[in-house]
Amino acid sequence: MQSKMLLYEELEQKVALITINRPDKLNALNYDLLRELESAMEQVEQGDIRVVVLTGSGTKAFVAGADLDEITSRSPLELWTFLRQGQKVLRLMEEMEKPVIAAVNGFALGGGFELALACPLRIAVENAYFSFPEVSLGLMPGFGGTQRFPKAVGKTLALEYLLAGSRLGAAEAHRIGLVNRVVPAGELLTKTLELAGQIASHSPAAVRLILQSVRGGCELTGECGELLEAALTALCSSTEDSREGLTAFKERRKPAFTGR
Ligand code: COA
């Protein structure tokens, strides 16, 4: 993949590692970077990658936010285009049929926090923190932060962080269920790739349908969610992967899943 601001690696077990690589600007998200991220995610979605890990370069910042230069130098319509591009790529990541794990290697501010929120799973280093500093700049989050954050932690808690711009440390983020794990800085990639590898060892078809069931169910009321679950479970039970999984279980061997 040709990219200036992203590093893309395909690792063992069909895990892709994408690193946002703009260290001189603390990995701040500009328009071109967002376009590159979109292309990378589309490539992953179409290929045989099973799990994506997204991280930032360096040890200080995961992402320091939307690029403030973009925000201050654009006309309202150009800013609209920038914001819609950010929303588009974050939605794409959220709706991918392959899990994306954010490996939060440092602070995740504004658009960086929103980027992490668009990843279905999050692992953070001990000294990482999250915040929405926009309010202190007379701005507001525009990559879905006012929408995803309340859904993730509840309206009251979300409003406190959105309105006060306070820092949410990794330990507290873990306590309120916003990150799956907190790990020492030196172990971030090992631990994240361990989880990615564990997911990648299972049936890609089942992983894909579980993701869809959880995602769809969160938007639905109880019974509709159950109907969705029943339909997807029936679909899942008819895949080659489910036949392989059950046969391998009977034959006491490791299954060889193909995602079909
Ligand atoms: N957009 C564009 N550039 C950014 C940026 C952003 N969101 N955040 C940091 N940078 C740039 C700085 O301008 C600086 O570039 P320069 O060396 O060309 O001047 C470089 O990254 C390093 O940042 P610096 O401020 O020197 O590092 P620091 O360690 O002193 O402070 C922060 C780090 C994150 C606290 C500080 O950079 C900051 O507050 N950034 C803005 C965060 C923000 O408000 N994000 C939400 C945007 S809506």
XYZ file of C-alpha atoms and ligand atoms in Angstrom:
308
model
C 0.000 0.000 0.000
C 1.351 3.434 -0.996
C 0.913 5.776 1.942
C 2.756 8.741 3.373
C 1.234 9.036 6.810
C 0.284 5.453 7.564
C 2.502 2.430 8.035
C 0.830 -0.812 6.992
C 2.120 -4.259 7.896
C 0.582 -7.678 7.436
C 1.650 -9.853 10.346
C 1.210 -13.522 11.232
C -2.259 -14.983 11.489
C -3.674 -12.486 8.981
C -3.462 -9.566 11.392
C -2.862 -6.109 9.884
C -1.031 -3.466 11.908
C -1.757 0.113 10.851
C 0.338 2.853 12.442
C -0.583 6.511 12.154
C 2.796 7.993 11.404
C 2.896 11.755 11.750
C 5.093 12.076 14.819
C 6.064 15.714 14.229
C 2.371 16.653 14.631
C 1.647 14.075 17.338
C -0.282 12.045 14.747
C -2.945 14.749 14.301
C -5.529 13.852 11.674
C -5.507 15.951 8.519
C -7.637 15.406 5.422
C -5.026 13.435 3.472
C -4.384 11.161 6.434
C -8.112 10.481 6.746
C -8.239 9.578 3.041
C -5.290 7.222 3.505
C -7.002 5.630 6.484
C -10.129 5.108 4.406
C -8.116 3.385 1.639
C -6.311 1.206 4.168
C -9.578 0.102 5.772
C -11.125 -0.638 2.362
C -8.078 -2.712 1.442
C -8.375 -4.651 4.692
C -12.106 -5.185 4.237
C -11.613 -6.632 0.745
C -8.557 -8.778 1.487
C -8.112 -11.867 3.652
C -6.976 -9.966 6.761
C -8.917 -11.156 9.809
C -8.193 -8.524 12.479
C -6.825 -4.964 12.338
C -4.731 -3.259 15.014
C -4.569 0.531 14.839
C -1.948 2.466 16.774
C 0.001 5.740 16.716
C 3.726 6.246 16.179
C 5.910 7.179 19.133
C 5.223 6.851 22.828
C 3.540 10.166 23.539
C 0.411 10.380 21.434
C -2.035 7.933 19.959
C -3.540 10.904 18.099
C -3.515 14.553 19.318
C -6.797 15.296 17.589
C -8.030 16.688 14.336
C -5.336 18.820 12.740
C -5.965 22.312 14.087
C -4.408 23.810 10.955
C -7.215 22.238 8.906
C -9.801 23.729 11.221
C -8.368 27.237 11.270
C -7.446 27.580 7.590
C -10.606 26.307 5.875
C -13.810 27.910 4.651
C -17.011 26.592 6.267
C -17.697 24.363 3.251
C -14.127 23.021 3.222
C -14.453 22.334 6.925
C -17.721 20.516 6.260
C -15.884 18.296 3.732
C -13.111 17.626 6.265
C -15.554 16.752 9.036
C -17.675 14.530 6.783
C -14.500 12.705 5.680
C -13.619 12.101 9.338
C -17.112 10.878 10.118
C -17.093 8.660 7.025
C -13.852 6.878 7.825
C -14.749 6.418 11.505
C -18.126 4.954 10.541
C -16.380 2.679 8.053
C -14.111 1.412 10.831
C -17.010 0.939 13.207
C -18.994 -0.984 10.619
C -16.138 -3.111 9.255
C -16.864 -6.811 9.120
C -13.465 -7.430 10.706
C -12.672 -6.278 14.222
C -10.443 -3.231 14.641
C -8.517 -2.977 17.922
C -7.200 0.436 18.959
C -3.799 0.072 20.642
C -3.777 3.407 22.463
C -0.073 4.159 22.944
C -0.435 7.636 24.494
C -2.935 10.448 24.756
C -6.034 10.345 22.574
C -7.404 13.863 22.290
C -10.440 15.147 20.444
C -10.441 13.393 17.059
C -8.012 10.829 18.542
C -10.523 9.977 21.252
C -13.221 9.774 18.570
C -11.011 7.503 16.472
C -10.520 5.161 19.437
C -14.276 5.201 20.090
C -14.917 4.037 16.518
C -12.787 0.927 17.129
C -14.863 -1.912 18.612
C -12.051 -2.922 21.005
C -9.481 -0.776 22.842
C -6.299 -1.533 24.763
C -4.423 1.347 26.385
C -1.034 1.872 27.991
C -1.021 2.838 31.680
C -0.094 6.466 31.022
C -2.598 6.974 28.185
C -5.419 9.395 28.699
C -8.447 10.493 26.745
C -9.995 13.944 26.563
C -12.132 16.277 24.529
C -10.239 19.613 24.732
C -12.406 21.188 21.991
C -14.591 23.089 24.467
C -11.507 24.885 25.820
C -10.766 26.102 22.279
C -14.313 27.303 21.650
C -14.870 24.269 19.422
C -16.804 21.034 19.675
C -16.100 17.424 18.669
C -17.085 16.788 15.057
C -16.045 13.211 14.275
C -18.934 11.572 16.118
C -17.728 12.214 19.680
C -20.991 13.735 20.897
C -22.774 10.655 19.515
C -20.568 7.637 20.277
C -19.245 8.681 23.682
C -22.681 8.995 25.393
C -23.680 5.644 23.861
C -20.508 4.081 25.256
C -20.600 5.417 28.835
C -24.033 7.037 29.334
C -25.152 10.630 28.835
C -24.335 12.010 32.281
C -20.752 10.818 32.404
C -20.155 11.715 28.758
C -21.442 15.244 29.250
C -19.063 15.800 32.134
C -16.041 15.002 29.969
C -17.419 16.787 26.895
C -18.288 19.972 28.796
C -15.428 20.130 31.285
C -12.737 18.850 28.908
C -11.267 16.810 31.786
C -8.757 14.034 31.305
C -9.973 10.454 31.531
C -7.012 8.320 32.592
C -6.488 4.773 31.357
C -7.336 3.169 34.717
C -10.618 5.074 34.998
C -11.374 4.348 31.335
C -10.959 0.672 32.151
C -13.152 0.948 35.249
C -16.031 2.429 33.249
C -15.661 -0.152 30.476
C -14.250 2.173 27.838
C -11.056 0.177 27.365
C -10.757 -3.590 27.471
C -7.345 -3.697 29.100
C -4.628 -1.430 30.467
C -1.074 -2.658 29.966
C 2.479 -1.426 30.670
C 3.802 0.699 27.787
C 6.429 -1.826 26.725
C 3.812 -4.567 26.392
C 1.182 -2.761 24.339
C 1.841 -4.358 20.978
C 2.535 -7.825 22.364
C -0.683 -7.874 24.380
C -2.766 -6.343 21.586
C -1.382 -8.748 18.994
C -2.045 -11.631 21.397
C -5.730 -10.664 21.537
C -5.794 -10.062 17.765
C -4.214 -13.489 17.166
C -6.715 -15.189 19.459
C -9.622 -13.650 17.536
C -7.942 -14.419 14.198
C -7.624 -18.104 15.142
C -11.422 -18.458 15.220
C -13.867 -18.678 12.346
C -13.831 -15.389 10.374
C -17.455 -16.086 9.434
C -18.509 -16.384 13.098
C -16.438 -13.335 14.096
C -18.062 -11.327 11.321
C -21.610 -12.327 12.254
C -21.077 -11.817 16.005
C -19.819 -8.291 15.236
C -22.926 -7.603 13.155
C -25.278 -9.034 15.768
C -23.805 -6.929 18.584
C -23.634 -3.802 16.451
C -27.153 -4.197 15.049
C -28.562 -5.229 18.424
C -27.289 -2.047 20.080
C -29.538 -0.046 17.733
C -32.605 -2.253 18.234
C -35.164 -2.975 20.934
C -35.104 -6.338 22.765
C -37.223 -8.539 20.508
C -35.947 -7.104 17.219
C -32.417 -7.647 18.474
C -33.248 -11.270 19.255
C -34.761 -11.752 15.800
C -31.544 -10.402 14.282
C -29.537 -12.738 16.499
C -31.636 -15.776 15.515
C -31.305 -14.991 11.807
C -27.541 -14.480 12.035
C -27.104 -17.604 14.168
C -28.991 -19.646 11.552
C -26.758 -18.131 8.864
C -23.647 -18.825 10.940
C -24.686 -22.466 11.500
C -24.897 -23.002 7.753
C -21.340 -21.873 6.952
C -18.475 -24.147 5.911
C -16.658 -22.813 8.973
C -19.326 -24.173 11.320
C -19.162 -27.597 9.639
C -15.373 -27.510 9.912
C -15.507 -26.389 13.551
C -17.890 -29.176 14.568
C -16.048 -31.847 12.540
C -12.709 -30.787 14.009
C -14.243 -30.958 17.492
C -15.383 -34.563 16.873
C -12.046 -35.517 15.328
C -10.170 -33.839 18.199
C -8.061 -31.677 15.921
C -7.622 -27.938 15.345
C -10.132 -26.521 12.877
C -8.908 -24.988 9.610
C -11.280 -22.080 9.099
C -11.604 -20.324 5.757
C -14.256 -17.690 6.461
C -16.742 -19.325 4.091
N -3.251 19.712 15.253
C -2.158 20.135 14.600
N -0.933 20.119 15.153
C -0.833 19.646 16.393
C -1.937 19.187 17.141
C -3.202 19.222 16.494
N -4.305 18.787 17.093
N -1.520 18.790 18.368
C -0.192 18.990 18.382
N 0.222 19.516 17.216
C 1.572 19.884 16.805
C 2.049 21.162 17.502
O 1.560 22.298 16.824
C 3.540 20.985 17.376
O 3.930 21.293 16.061
P 5.174 22.304 15.802
O 6.351 21.599 16.433
O 5.254 22.386 14.314
O 4.819 23.569 16.489
C 3.738 19.483 17.537
O 2.487 18.884 17.221
C 4.120 19.073 18.942
O 3.144 19.604 19.826
P 3.524 20.453 21.142
O 2.342 21.305 21.489
O 4.818 21.138 20.941
O 3.713 19.272 22.183
P 3.438 19.322 23.761
O 3.935 18.051 24.297
O 3.989 20.586 24.335
O 1.853 19.396 23.926
C -0.412 18.715 23.517
C 1.063 18.296 23.509
C -1.196 17.566 22.859
C -0.899 18.933 24.940
C -0.607 20.003 22.689
O 0.050 19.823 21.448
C -2.053 20.310 22.387
O -2.774 20.793 23.248
N -2.492 20.035 21.141
C -3.867 20.291 20.725
C -4.766 19.163 21.189
C -6.187 19.470 20.827
O -6.755 20.470 21.190
N -6.803 18.528 20.091
C -8.180 18.641 19.682
C -8.236 19.342 18.378
S -9.929 19.692 17.908
